[in-house]
Short mmCIF file of C-alpha atoms and ligand atoms in Angstrom, two decimals:
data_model
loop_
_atom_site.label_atom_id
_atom_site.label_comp_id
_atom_site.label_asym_id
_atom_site.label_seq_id
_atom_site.Cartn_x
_atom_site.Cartn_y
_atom_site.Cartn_z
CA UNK A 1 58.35 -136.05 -148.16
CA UNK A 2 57.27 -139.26 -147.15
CA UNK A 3 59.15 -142.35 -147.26
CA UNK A 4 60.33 -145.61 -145.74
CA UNK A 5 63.51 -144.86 -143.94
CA UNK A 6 65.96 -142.33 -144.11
CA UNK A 7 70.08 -143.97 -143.42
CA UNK A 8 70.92 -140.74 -142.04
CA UNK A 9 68.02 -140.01 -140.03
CA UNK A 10 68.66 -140.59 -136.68
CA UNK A 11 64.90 -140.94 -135.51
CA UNK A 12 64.91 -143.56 -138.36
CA UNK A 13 67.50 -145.19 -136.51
CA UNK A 14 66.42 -145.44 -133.61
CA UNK A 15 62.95 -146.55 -135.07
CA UNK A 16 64.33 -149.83 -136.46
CA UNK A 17 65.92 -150.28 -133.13
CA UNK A 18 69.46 -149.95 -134.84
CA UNK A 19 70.58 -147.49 -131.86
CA UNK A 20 69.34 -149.34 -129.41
CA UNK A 21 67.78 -146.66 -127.84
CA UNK A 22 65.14 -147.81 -124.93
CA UNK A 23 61.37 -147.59 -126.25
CA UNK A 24 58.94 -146.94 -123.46
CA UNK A 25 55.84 -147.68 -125.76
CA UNK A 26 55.14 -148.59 -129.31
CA UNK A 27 52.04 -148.71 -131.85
CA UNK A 28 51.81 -149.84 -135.18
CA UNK A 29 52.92 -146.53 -136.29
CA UNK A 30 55.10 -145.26 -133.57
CA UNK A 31 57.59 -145.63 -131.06
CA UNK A 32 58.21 -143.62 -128.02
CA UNK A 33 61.40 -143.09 -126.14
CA UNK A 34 62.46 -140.58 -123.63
CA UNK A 35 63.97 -137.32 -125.11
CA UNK A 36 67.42 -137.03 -124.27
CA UNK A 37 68.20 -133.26 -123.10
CA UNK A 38 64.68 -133.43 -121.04
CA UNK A 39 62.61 -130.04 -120.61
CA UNK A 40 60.71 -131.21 -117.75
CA UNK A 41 60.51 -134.69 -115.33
CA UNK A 42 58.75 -136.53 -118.26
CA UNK A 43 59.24 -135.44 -121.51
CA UNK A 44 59.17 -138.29 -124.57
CA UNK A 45 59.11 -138.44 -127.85
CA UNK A 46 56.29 -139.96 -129.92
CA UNK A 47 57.72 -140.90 -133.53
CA UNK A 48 56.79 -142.56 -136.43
CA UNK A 49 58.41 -145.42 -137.69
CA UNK A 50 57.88 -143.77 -141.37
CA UNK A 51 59.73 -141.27 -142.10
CA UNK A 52 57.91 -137.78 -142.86
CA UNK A 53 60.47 -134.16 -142.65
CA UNK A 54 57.50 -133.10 -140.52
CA UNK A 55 53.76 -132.18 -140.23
CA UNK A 56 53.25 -130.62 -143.54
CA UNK A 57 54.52 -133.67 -144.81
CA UNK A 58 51.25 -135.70 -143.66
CA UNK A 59 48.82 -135.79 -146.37
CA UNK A 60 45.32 -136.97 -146.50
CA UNK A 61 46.22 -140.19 -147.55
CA UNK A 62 48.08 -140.80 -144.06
CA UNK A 63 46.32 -139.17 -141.76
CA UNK A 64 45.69 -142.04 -139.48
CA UNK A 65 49.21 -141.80 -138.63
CA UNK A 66 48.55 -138.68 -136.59
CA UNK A 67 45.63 -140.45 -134.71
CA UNK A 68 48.02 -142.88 -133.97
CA UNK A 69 50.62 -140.64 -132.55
CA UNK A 70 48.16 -138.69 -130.71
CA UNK A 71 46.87 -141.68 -128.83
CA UNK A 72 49.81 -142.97 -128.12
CA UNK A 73 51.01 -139.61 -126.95
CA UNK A 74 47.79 -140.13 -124.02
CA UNK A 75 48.40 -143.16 -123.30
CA UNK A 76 52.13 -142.99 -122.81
CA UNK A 77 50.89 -139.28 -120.31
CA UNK A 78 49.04 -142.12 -118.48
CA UNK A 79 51.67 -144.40 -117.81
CA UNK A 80 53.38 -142.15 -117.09
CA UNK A 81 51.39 -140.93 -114.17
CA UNK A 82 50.51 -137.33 -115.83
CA UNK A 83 46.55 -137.18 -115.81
CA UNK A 84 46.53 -135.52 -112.74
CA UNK A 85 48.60 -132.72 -113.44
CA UNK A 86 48.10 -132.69 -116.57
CA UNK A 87 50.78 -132.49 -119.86
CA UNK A 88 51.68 -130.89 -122.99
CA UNK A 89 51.80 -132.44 -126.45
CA UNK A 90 53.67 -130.34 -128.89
CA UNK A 91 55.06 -131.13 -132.43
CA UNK A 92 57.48 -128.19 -134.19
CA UNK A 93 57.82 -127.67 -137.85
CA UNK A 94 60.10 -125.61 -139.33
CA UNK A 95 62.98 -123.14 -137.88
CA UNK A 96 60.62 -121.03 -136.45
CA UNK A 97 59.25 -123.56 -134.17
CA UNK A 98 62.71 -124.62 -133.34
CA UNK A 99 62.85 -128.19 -135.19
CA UNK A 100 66.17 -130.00 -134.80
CA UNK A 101 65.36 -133.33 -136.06
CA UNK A 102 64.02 -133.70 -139.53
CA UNK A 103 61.75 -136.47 -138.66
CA UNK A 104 58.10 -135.52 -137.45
CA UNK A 105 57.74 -136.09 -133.78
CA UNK A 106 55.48 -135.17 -130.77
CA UNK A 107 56.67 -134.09 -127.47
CA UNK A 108 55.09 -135.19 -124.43
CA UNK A 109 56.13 -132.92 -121.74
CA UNK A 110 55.00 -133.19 -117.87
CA UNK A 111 55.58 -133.88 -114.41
CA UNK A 112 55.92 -130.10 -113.43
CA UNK A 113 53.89 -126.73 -113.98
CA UNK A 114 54.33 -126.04 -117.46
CA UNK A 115 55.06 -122.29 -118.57
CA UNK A 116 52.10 -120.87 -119.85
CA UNK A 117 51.55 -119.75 -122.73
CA UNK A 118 52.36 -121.02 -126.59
CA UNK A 119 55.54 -118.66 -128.26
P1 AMP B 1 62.71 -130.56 -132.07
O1 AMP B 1 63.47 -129.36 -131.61
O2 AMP B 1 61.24 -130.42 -131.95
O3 AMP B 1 63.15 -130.98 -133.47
O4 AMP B 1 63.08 -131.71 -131.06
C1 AMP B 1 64.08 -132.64 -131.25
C2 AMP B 1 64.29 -133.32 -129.93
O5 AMP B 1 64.98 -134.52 -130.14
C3 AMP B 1 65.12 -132.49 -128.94
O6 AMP B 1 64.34 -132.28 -127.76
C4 AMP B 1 66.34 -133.38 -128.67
O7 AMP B 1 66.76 -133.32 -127.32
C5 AMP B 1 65.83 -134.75 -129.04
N1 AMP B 1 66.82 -135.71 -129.48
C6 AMP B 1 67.75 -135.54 -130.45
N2 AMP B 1 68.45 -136.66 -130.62
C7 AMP B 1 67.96 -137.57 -129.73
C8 AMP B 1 68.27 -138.92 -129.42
N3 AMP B 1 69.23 -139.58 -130.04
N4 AMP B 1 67.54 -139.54 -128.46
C9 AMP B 1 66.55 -138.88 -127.81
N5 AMP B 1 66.21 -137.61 -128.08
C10 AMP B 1 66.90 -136.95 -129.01
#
């Protein structure tokens, strides 16, 4: 579902700048801050400042918010210094995938060889 804010959402939270959590970039639509247990030398979050559960949550009506996040996600690679290398944008839905947080998010992962491969 798709809605404003969540109170106990903690990418919500951070999102209205309530935690105080450093933003490296922002959009209309998103913030990004650095992930806190990282996988690799860059790895940050892209999220939206609405909340959705995830990406099945994204209807037709809002798609421009995953254009957002996705350009965002390249631009924050380049600041960060990843076009050479190269990075990895990944978003997980559901338990399968391995989703913690209940708020749809994009990891930008780089800065190292990535394993290859997608499961
Ligand atoms: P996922 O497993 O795709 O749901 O990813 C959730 C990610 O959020 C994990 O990589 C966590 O390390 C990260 N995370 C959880 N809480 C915070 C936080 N307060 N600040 C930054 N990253 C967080």
């Amino acid at each position: 579902m798709a809605s404003a804010t969540e109170s106990d959402c903690i990418f919500c939270r951070i999102a209205s700048g309530e935690m105080g959590t450093e933003l490296i970039a922002e959009s209309d639509q998103h913030v990004a801050f650095r992930d806190l247990s990282p996988q690799a030398p860059v790895h940050v979050l892209i999220v939206p400042r609405q909340h959705y559960a995830s990406l099945r949550d994204v209807g037709p009506d809002d798609a421009g918010v995953l254009a957002d996040a996705l350009l965002l996600a390249s631009r924050v690679a380049g600041e960060q210094g990843l076009y050479d290398g190269g990075y990895r944008v990944i978003t997980n839905d559901g338990p399968d995938a391995g989703q913690t947080v209940h708020h749809l998010h994009f990891h930008v992962l780089g800065g190292k060889e990535l394993r290859a491969g997608l499961g």
